[in-house]
Short mmCIF file of C-alpha atoms in Angstrom, two decimals:
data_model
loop_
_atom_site.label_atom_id
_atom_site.label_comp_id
_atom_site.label_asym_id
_atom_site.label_seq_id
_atom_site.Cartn_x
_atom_site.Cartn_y
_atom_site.Cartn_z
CA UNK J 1 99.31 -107.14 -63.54
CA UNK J 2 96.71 -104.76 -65.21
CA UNK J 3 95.14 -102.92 -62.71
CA UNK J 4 96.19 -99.44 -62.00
CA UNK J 5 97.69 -99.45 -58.42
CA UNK J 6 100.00 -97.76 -55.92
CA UNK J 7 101.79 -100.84 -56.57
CA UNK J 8 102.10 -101.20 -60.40
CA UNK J 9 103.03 -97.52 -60.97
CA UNK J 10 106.12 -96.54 -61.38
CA UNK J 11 107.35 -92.73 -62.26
CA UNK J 12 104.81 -90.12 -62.09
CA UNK J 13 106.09 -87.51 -63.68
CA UNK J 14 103.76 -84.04 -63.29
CA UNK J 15 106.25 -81.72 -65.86
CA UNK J 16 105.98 -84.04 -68.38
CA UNK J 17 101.98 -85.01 -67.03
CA UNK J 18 102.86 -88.50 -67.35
CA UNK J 19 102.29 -91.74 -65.51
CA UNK J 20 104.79 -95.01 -66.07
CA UNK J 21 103.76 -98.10 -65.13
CA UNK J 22 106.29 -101.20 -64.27
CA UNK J 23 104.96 -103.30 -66.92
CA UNK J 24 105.86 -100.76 -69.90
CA UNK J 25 102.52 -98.77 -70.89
CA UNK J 26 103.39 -94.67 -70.02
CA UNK J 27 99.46 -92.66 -69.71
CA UNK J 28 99.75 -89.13 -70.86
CA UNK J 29 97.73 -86.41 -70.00
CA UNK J 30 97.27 -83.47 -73.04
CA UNK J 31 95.47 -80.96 -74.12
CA UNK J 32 94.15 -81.40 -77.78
CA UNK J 33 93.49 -77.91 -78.13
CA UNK J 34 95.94 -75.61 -80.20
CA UNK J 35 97.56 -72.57 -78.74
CA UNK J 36 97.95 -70.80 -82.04
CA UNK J 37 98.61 -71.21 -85.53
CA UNK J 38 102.19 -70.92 -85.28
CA UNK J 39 102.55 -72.97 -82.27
CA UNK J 40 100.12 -75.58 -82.90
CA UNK J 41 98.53 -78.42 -81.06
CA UNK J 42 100.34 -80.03 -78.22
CA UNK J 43 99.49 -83.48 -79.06
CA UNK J 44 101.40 -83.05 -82.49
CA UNK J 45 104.23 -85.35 -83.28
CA UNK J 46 102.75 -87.75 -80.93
CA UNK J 47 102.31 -91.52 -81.78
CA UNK J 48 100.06 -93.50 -79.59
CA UNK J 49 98.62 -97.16 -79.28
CA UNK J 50 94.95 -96.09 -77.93
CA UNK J 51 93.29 -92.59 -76.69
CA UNK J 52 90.37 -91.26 -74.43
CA UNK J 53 89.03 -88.10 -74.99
CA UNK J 54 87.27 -86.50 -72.07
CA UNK J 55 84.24 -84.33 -73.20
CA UNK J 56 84.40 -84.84 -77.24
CA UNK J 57 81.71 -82.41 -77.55
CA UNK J 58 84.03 -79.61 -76.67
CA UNK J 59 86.75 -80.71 -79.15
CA UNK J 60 86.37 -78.95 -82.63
CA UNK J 61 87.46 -80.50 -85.82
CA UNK J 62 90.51 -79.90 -85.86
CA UNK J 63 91.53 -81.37 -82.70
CA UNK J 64 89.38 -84.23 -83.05
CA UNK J 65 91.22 -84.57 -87.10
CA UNK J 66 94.87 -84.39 -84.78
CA UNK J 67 93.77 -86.90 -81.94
CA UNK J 68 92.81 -89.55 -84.82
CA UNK J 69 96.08 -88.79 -86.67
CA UNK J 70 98.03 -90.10 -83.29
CA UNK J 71 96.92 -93.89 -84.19
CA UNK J 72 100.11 -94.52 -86.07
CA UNK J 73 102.05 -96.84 -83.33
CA UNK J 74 98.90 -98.63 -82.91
CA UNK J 75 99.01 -102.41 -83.68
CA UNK J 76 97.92 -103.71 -86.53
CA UNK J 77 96.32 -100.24 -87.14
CA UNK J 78 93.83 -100.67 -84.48
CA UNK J 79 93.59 -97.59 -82.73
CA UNK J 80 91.47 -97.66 -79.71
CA UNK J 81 89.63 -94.39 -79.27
CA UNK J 82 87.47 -93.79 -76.38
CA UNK J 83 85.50 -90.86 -75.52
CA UNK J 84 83.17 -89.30 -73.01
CA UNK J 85 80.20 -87.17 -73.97
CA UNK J 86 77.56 -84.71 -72.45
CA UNK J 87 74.33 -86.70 -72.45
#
């Protein structure tokens, strides 16, 4: 099953704004942007497989540089990146 359903989820968890799904893939929800210098971006450390960016034209450089730098877990070094945009 690949659908997103009542049926195929199975955790959300809000803290951690996370959804699990029984077949293994876990959606997170962050912010790109960074608090500060000294605390950095939230999305840091990550690793992910694939990414969608809501609203890219609000993202500056920086966390645009940090949302590509994610793309190390992804297979083969394909690193799906999707985006929305103001039209």
């Amino acid at each position: 099953p690949t659908e997103p359903s009542a049926v195929n989820v199975g955790h959300v968890r809000v803290a951690e704004q996370e959804i699990l799904f029984r077949w293994g893939v876990t959606l997170q929800f962050r912010a790109a942007k960074a608090y500060s210098a000294a605390v950095g971006s939230p999305i840091q450390g990550q690793d992910w497989v694939a990414c969608g960016i809501d609203e890219e034209q609000d993202c500056d450089d920086q966390a645009m540089a940090d949302v590509v730098m994610r793309g190390r877990a992804a297979p083969d070094g394909r690193y799906l990146l999707l985006s929305t945009a103001e039209t």
